[in-house]
Amino acid sequence: MREDERPHRPVAQSLPLLAGLVSQAITTYLVLILAGRTLGAAAFGPLSALYVLLTSIATGLFLPLEQEIARLRGDQRGRGVWDAALFRRATRLGLCGAAAAVAVVAVAFPVTLTIVGRNAPLLVALCIALPGYAVCFAMRGELAGRRQLPRYGVQLAVEGTVRLGGTVLLVLIGATGVGWYGAMFAGAPWVAAGVSAIGWQRPDGPVTTEPPPPLVRPVGLLVLSCLASQLLINAGPLVVALLAGRGEQARVGAFLAALVVVRVPVFLFTAVQPSFLPAIAEHSAAQRRASFVQLISRVLTAAAALVAVSSVAAVALGPWMLRTFFGFRQSVTSLSRWTFAEMTLSVGLFLIAAVLAQALLGRGRHAATTMGWLVGLAGLAAGTAAGTGAVSRAGTGFLVGAMAGTAALGVALWQDLRRWHPPAQPFRQPTVAAGPGATPDFGYPA
């Protein structure tokens, strides 16, 4: 069977990446727990603020870069070409973004220093870590584009393990300076990038003679898309925090805990995305429309099944889980099963919207993807304005926003597929400049 005829199985291929994600999540929680128990509540607050700042900025700026690299590599594989300068240009763009973020931190120094509890070493850790994450995310995009997901998972696991190992050492020696714990967050991405680069050789073979694809505009649109999608799924806690009255605090706490429970499917999809995006981009570039639609259908079916199972479990066991794992008692009685059903339906729609958005990106429709998520934000605003009570308004806003975003992205993809007419002649590889090898070696497994 030829390579281009082999079926893509993004769910199965993502298992090594899922292992890395789980390892990273567990080690991160352990680091925060150990630091909190050692430093105490007063000193732990600034460290947790550093963690939130670092993850938010890195995800918002550099995850879009990872996605665009993975998409371009899939596109190039589908056309049988290779842009040897892509990773270098993308890394340079990521480092420029990190430098801009560091400049903002410096300009807003009084404010940023206050956010981290007036601990200057934590700001230094932030400024060191950001360029490290720029390199890490660029590498992840390259690894995803080459389908080297085990190495991708290793990077995630190493990052979490280094941070945890350093924190354990600090606890054992009795270090109580918050700056030392911040140093673990600063150094982890650099070590992870270095370890995952060991033995990683760039492919040899023909290189494309086409002009290099632009990066700034598509990455800029992806940053806006990322911001809009994250606002959509994370607006609930902000809404209830702003609108809750004194008599609703117990119910608000139960609602926020329930959100943690019902969002598990979104976490699992994070492991599928790095293999899914370059695969559909490859099908798009090679004009394999039937394979493109088939792959989307398989991923949507898997997502729907996952959401169905998690929805039944959440509705049936949600109140019990809040009592058992979070220790809630009286507040649970005011959170109905309908609330759990509404939240799981919203998460399911958001997950479907994410799959549709990835499909549009695979077709190179960045503007349509951004517009779809912005429509979702408009739905969020409209839904939040309806209803009474903080929890009700937060739940309705998320549901309406997820429905609007899913509909907008679905219509955009449907219209794109209607206009997509593959050529009657088989796809032919474009002329490329001769390289060291006879055929491109993309670094993919045989």
XYZ file of N, CA and C in Angstrom, residues 1 13 53 55-56 86 95 121 124 140 149 175 186 225 255 272 293 295 303 314-315 358 405 420 424 431 438:
81
model
N 0.851 -1.204 0.000
C 0.000 0.000 0.000
C 0.877 1.240 0.000
N -2.929 7.116 16.886
C -1.588 7.701 16.790
C -1.301 8.661 17.933
N -0.028 33.147 34.573
C 0.501 34.070 33.565
C 1.275 33.322 32.484
N 1.303 30.044 31.578
C 0.523 29.148 30.726
C -0.409 29.924 29.803
N -0.984 31.008 30.293
C -1.911 31.780 29.471
C -1.189 32.455 28.312
N 11.265 26.417 7.006
C 10.038 26.703 7.744
C 10.273 26.732 9.251
N 10.152 33.606 18.775
C 11.043 34.354 19.656
C 10.746 35.854 19.608
N 12.054 38.086 41.365
C 12.574 36.840 40.762
C 11.524 36.084 39.959
N 11.455 37.601 36.566
C 12.635 37.140 35.822
C 12.384 35.733 35.284
N 7.132 21.412 18.693
C 5.951 20.551 18.721
C 5.209 20.594 17.396
N 4.959 11.805 17.065
C 4.237 12.111 18.298
C 4.883 11.508 19.541
N 14.287 24.696 51.124
C 14.281 26.029 50.523
C 12.905 26.663 50.659
N 11.072 28.428 35.033
C 11.891 29.097 34.024
C 12.733 28.107 33.238
N -8.199 33.498 16.863
C -9.071 32.331 17.013
C -8.870 31.658 18.364
N -20.783 24.966 40.861
C -20.781 25.122 39.403
C -19.360 25.074 38.849
N -5.410 14.575 20.370
C -5.706 14.170 18.999
C -5.318 15.260 18.006
N -12.989 14.023 3.908
C -14.311 13.910 4.539
C -14.376 12.680 5.435
N -11.933 11.199 7.072
C -11.169 11.412 8.297
C -11.940 12.306 9.265
N -15.496 11.810 18.710
C -15.785 12.905 19.640
C -17.213 12.798 20.169
N -21.648 12.163 33.722
C -21.731 13.411 34.491
C -23.127 13.631 35.054
N -24.150 13.374 34.246
C -25.523 13.572 34.716
C -25.859 12.580 35.827
N -10.552 22.781 13.086
C -9.336 22.150 12.595
C -9.476 21.757 11.120
N -21.177 28.981 17.649
C -19.877 28.706 17.066
C -19.882 27.438 16.221
N -15.234 22.697 -3.379
C -14.019 21.916 -3.599
C -14.299 20.840 -4.651
N -9.707 16.328 -12.348
C -9.951 15.008 -12.930
C -8.662 14.218 -13.048
N 7.585 20.487 -9.642
C 9.025 20.439 -9.857
C 9.747 20.971 -8.632
N 16.925 11.062 -3.379
C 16.082 10.944 -4.564
C 14.648 11.327 -4.285
